């Protein structure tokens, strides 16, 4: 019987020797994190990290984190990196992490995997998802190519980018950036300037001033 593995594109494929996925348990300090995955992890609220930590303390790490092996030999987590925060918070003297390593995962495949973890997602904020897709657009060059590469609708790209643009526009006027919501912001961009004053019925609670 042939052994089936996940290949670098995140699909099921037959074991191909050196390029096959493998699961390993490694010291936490030997792990690096892909920058887009780190940015998404940094957005996760502490209460969710605390919950993850308690689950790990009670029953161990649920599933290996998806990772890839870089050309320099380092193992780089490409999604679910907030679990690393939870593992560090446990306070073990010799913390380890279980990782599912794809030896040759491309950035394009990593963006697809990470976006699938974030969309629709209940942990990542609209802003964090927007920042992720903005990075994808930069990588893939166009919104259409990013949508195809990440496996999301082009309208999803546009909506998430609305949030990142709003965050940049509002700057210090936003008290909690992760609370910006595209649906709540849309009326504010299209109403006359005279009506763009504090209106809790049409604006996100995160916006206190316009």
Coordinates of C-alpha atoms in Angstrom, one line a residue:
X1 CA 0.0 0.0 0.0
X2 CA 1.3 3.4 -1.0
X3 CA 1.6 6.0 1.8
X4 CA -0.3 9.2 1.1
X5 CA 1.0 12.6 2.2
X6 CA 0.1 16.2 1.9
X7 CA 2.2 17.8 -0.8
X8 CA 3.6 21.4 -1.0
X9 CA 0.4 22.7 -2.4
X10 CA -1.6 21.4 0.5
X11 CA -3.2 18.6 -1.6
X12 CA -3.2 14.9 -1.0
X13 CA -0.5 13.1 -3.1
X14 CA 1.6 10.0 -3.0
X15 CA 4.8 9.8 -1.0
X16 CA 7.7 11.1 -3.1
X17 CA 10.6 10.5 -0.8
X18 CA 12.6 13.6 0.0
X19 CA 9.8 15.9 -0.9
X20 CA 7.2 14.2 1.2
X21 CA 5.6 15.9 4.2
X22 CA 6.8 14.7 7.6
X23 CA 5.8 15.4 11.2
X24 CA 8.5 16.3 13.8
X25 CA 8.6 17.6 17.4
X26 CA 11.2 20.3 17.6
X27 CA 12.5 22.7 20.3
X28 CA 10.5 25.9 20.2
X29 CA 13.6 28.1 20.0
X30 CA 14.5 26.3 16.7
X31 CA 11.4 27.4 15.0
X32 CA 11.0 30.6 12.9
X33 CA 7.7 32.1 11.7
X34 CA 6.9 33.4 8.2
X35 CA 6.2 37.1 8.4
X36 CA 2.6 37.1 7.2
X37 CA 1.8 34.3 9.6
X38 CA 3.4 36.2 12.4
X39 CA 1.4 39.3 11.7
X40 CA -1.8 37.2 11.8
X41 CA -0.7 35.6 15.0
X42 CA 0.0 38.9 16.6
X43 CA -3.6 40.0 16.0
X44 CA -5.0 37.1 18.0
X45 CA -6.5 38.3 21.3
X46 CA -4.9 37.2 24.6
X47 CA -8.1 35.4 25.7
X48 CA -7.9 33.1 22.7
X49 CA -4.2 32.4 23.4
X50 CA -5.1 31.7 27.0
X51 CA -7.8 29.3 25.9
X52 CA -5.3 27.5 23.6
X53 CA -2.8 27.3 26.4
X54 CA -5.2 25.7 28.8
X55 CA -6.2 23.1 26.1
X56 CA -2.5 22.3 25.5
X57 CA -1.9 22.0 29.2
X58 CA -4.8 19.6 29.6
X59 CA -4.5 17.4 26.5
X60 CA -1.4 18.4 24.6
X61 CA -1.0 20.2 21.2
X62 CA -4.1 19.2 19.1
X63 CA -2.5 19.1 15.6
X64 CA 1.0 19.8 14.2
X65 CA 1.5 23.3 12.9
X66 CA 2.0 23.6 9.1
X67 CA 5.6 24.5 8.4
X68 CA 8.1 24.4 5.6
X69 CA 11.8 23.8 5.4
X70 CA 13.7 26.8 4.0
X71 CA 16.8 26.6 1.9
X72 CA 19.0 27.4 4.9
X73 CA 17.6 24.4 6.7
X74 CA 15.4 26.3 9.2
X75 CA 11.9 25.2 9.8
X76 CA 9.4 28.0 9.3
X77 CA 5.8 27.9 10.6
X78 CA 3.4 29.2 7.9
X79 CA 0.0 29.2 9.7
X80 CA -1.6 28.9 13.1
X81 CA 1.5 30.6 14.6
X82 CA -0.6 32.0 17.6
X83 CA -0.2 28.4 19.0
X84 CA 3.5 29.2 19.5
X85 CA 2.4 32.1 21.8
X86 CA 0.3 29.6 23.9
X87 CA 3.2 27.1 24.1
X88 CA 5.6 29.8 25.3
X89 CA 3.0 31.0 27.9
X90 CA 2.9 27.5 29.5
X91 CA 6.3 28.2 30.9
X92 CA 8.0 24.9 30.3
X93 CA 11.8 24.8 30.8
X94 CA 12.2 23.0 27.5
X95 CA 9.2 23.8 25.3
X96 CA 8.7 21.9 22.1
X97 CA 6.2 22.1 19.2
X98 CA 4.9 19.5 16.8
X99 CA 5.1 20.7 13.2
X100 CA 4.0 19.2 9.8
X101 CA 6.9 20.1 7.5
X102 CA 6.6 20.6 3.8
X103 CA 10.1 20.5 2.4
X104 CA 9.4 22.6 -0.7
X105 CA 6.4 24.8 0.0
X106 CA 6.4 28.0 -2.2
X107 CA 5.2 31.4 -1.0
X108 CA 2.2 31.1 -3.2
X109 CA 1.2 27.8 -1.5
X110 CA 1.9 29.3 1.9
X111 CA -0.4 32.3 1.1
X112 CA -3.2 29.9 0.1
X113 CA -2.8 27.8 3.3
X114 CA -2.6 30.9 5.5
X115 CA -5.6 32.6 3.9
X116 CA -7.6 29.4 4.3
X117 CA -6.9 29.6 8.0
X118 CA -7.9 33.2 8.2
X119 CA -11.0 33.2 5.9
X120 CA -13.7 33.4 7.1
X121 CA -12.1 32.8 10.4
X122 CA -13.5 33.9 13.8
X123 CA -10.2 34.6 15.5
X124 CA -8.5 36.9 13.0
X125 CA -9.9 40.5 12.8
X126 CA -11.0 42.1 9.5
X127 CA -8.0 44.3 9.7
X128 CA -5.6 41.4 10.1
X129 CA -7.2 39.5 7.2
X130 CA -7.0 42.7 5.1
X131 CA -3.3 43.0 5.9
X132 CA -2.7 39.4 4.9
X133 CA -4.5 39.8 1.6
X134 CA -2.6 43.1 1.0
X135 CA 0.6 41.1 1.3
X136 CA -0.8 38.5 -1.1
X137 CA -1.7 41.2 -3.6
X138 CA 1.9 42.4 -3.4
X139 CA 3.2 38.9 -4.0
X140 CA 0.8 37.9 -6.8
X141 CA 0.9 41.5 -8.4
X142 CA -2.8 41.9 -8.9
X143 CA -6.0 41.5 -6.9
X144 CA -7.4 38.9 -9.4
X145 CA -4.2 36.8 -9.2
X146 CA -4.2 37.1 -5.3
X147 CA -7.8 36.0 -5.2
X148 CA -7.1 32.9 -7.3
X149 CA -3.9 32.2 -5.4
X150 CA -5.5 32.5 -2.0
X151 CA -8.6 30.6 -3.0
X152 CA -11.0 33.5 -2.1
X153 CA -13.4 35.6 -4.2
X154 CA -12.0 38.8 -5.7
X155 CA -14.8 40.7 -3.9
X156 CA -13.3 39.4 -0.6
X157 CA -10.0 40.9 -1.6
X158 CA -11.6 44.3 -2.3
X159 CA -13.6 44.3 1.0
X160 CA -10.6 43.4 3.1
X161 CA -8.4 46.0 1.4
X162 CA -11.2 48.6 2.2
X163 CA -10.4 47.9 5.9
X164 CA -6.7 48.4 5.6
X165 CA -7.2 51.6 3.6
X166 CA -9.6 52.8 6.3
X167 CA -7.1 52.0 9.1
X168 CA -4.4 54.0 7.2
X169 CA -6.8 56.9 6.6
X170 CA -8.1 57.1 10.2
X171 CA -4.7 56.5 11.8
X172 CA -4.7 57.7 15.4
X173 CA -8.5 58.4 15.3
X174 CA -9.1 54.6 15.8
X175 CA -8.9 53.4 19.4
X176 CA -8.8 49.7 18.6
X177 CA -7.6 49.1 15.0
X178 CA -8.7 45.4 15.0
X179 CA -12.3 46.5 15.6
X180 CA -12.6 48.2 12.2
X181 CA -15.3 46.5 10.2
X182 CA -15.7 46.9 6.4
X183 CA -19.5 46.8 6.6
X184 CA -19.6 49.4 9.4
X185 CA -17.2 51.7 7.6
X186 CA -18.8 51.6 4.2
X187 CA -21.5 54.2 5.0
X188 CA -18.9 56.6 6.4
X189 CA -17.0 56.7 3.1
X190 CA -20.1 57.4 1.0
X191 CA -22.1 59.8 3.2
X192 CA -21.6 63.5 2.7
X193 CA -18.8 65.0 4.8
X194 CA -21.3 66.8 7.1
X195 CA -22.7 63.5 8.2
X196 CA -19.4 61.8 8.8
X197 CA -19.5 62.8 12.5
X198 CA -19.8 60.4 15.4
X199 CA -22.7 58.1 14.5
X200 CA -22.7 54.8 16.4
X201 CA -25.5 53.5 14.1
X202 CA -23.3 53.5 11.0
X203 CA -19.7 53.4 12.3
X204 CA -17.7 50.8 14.1
X205 CA -17.4 51.3 17.9
X206 CA -13.7 51.5 17.4
X207 CA -14.1 54.9 15.8
X208 CA -14.5 57.8 18.2
X209 CA -13.5 60.7 15.9
X210 CA -13.6 61.2 12.2

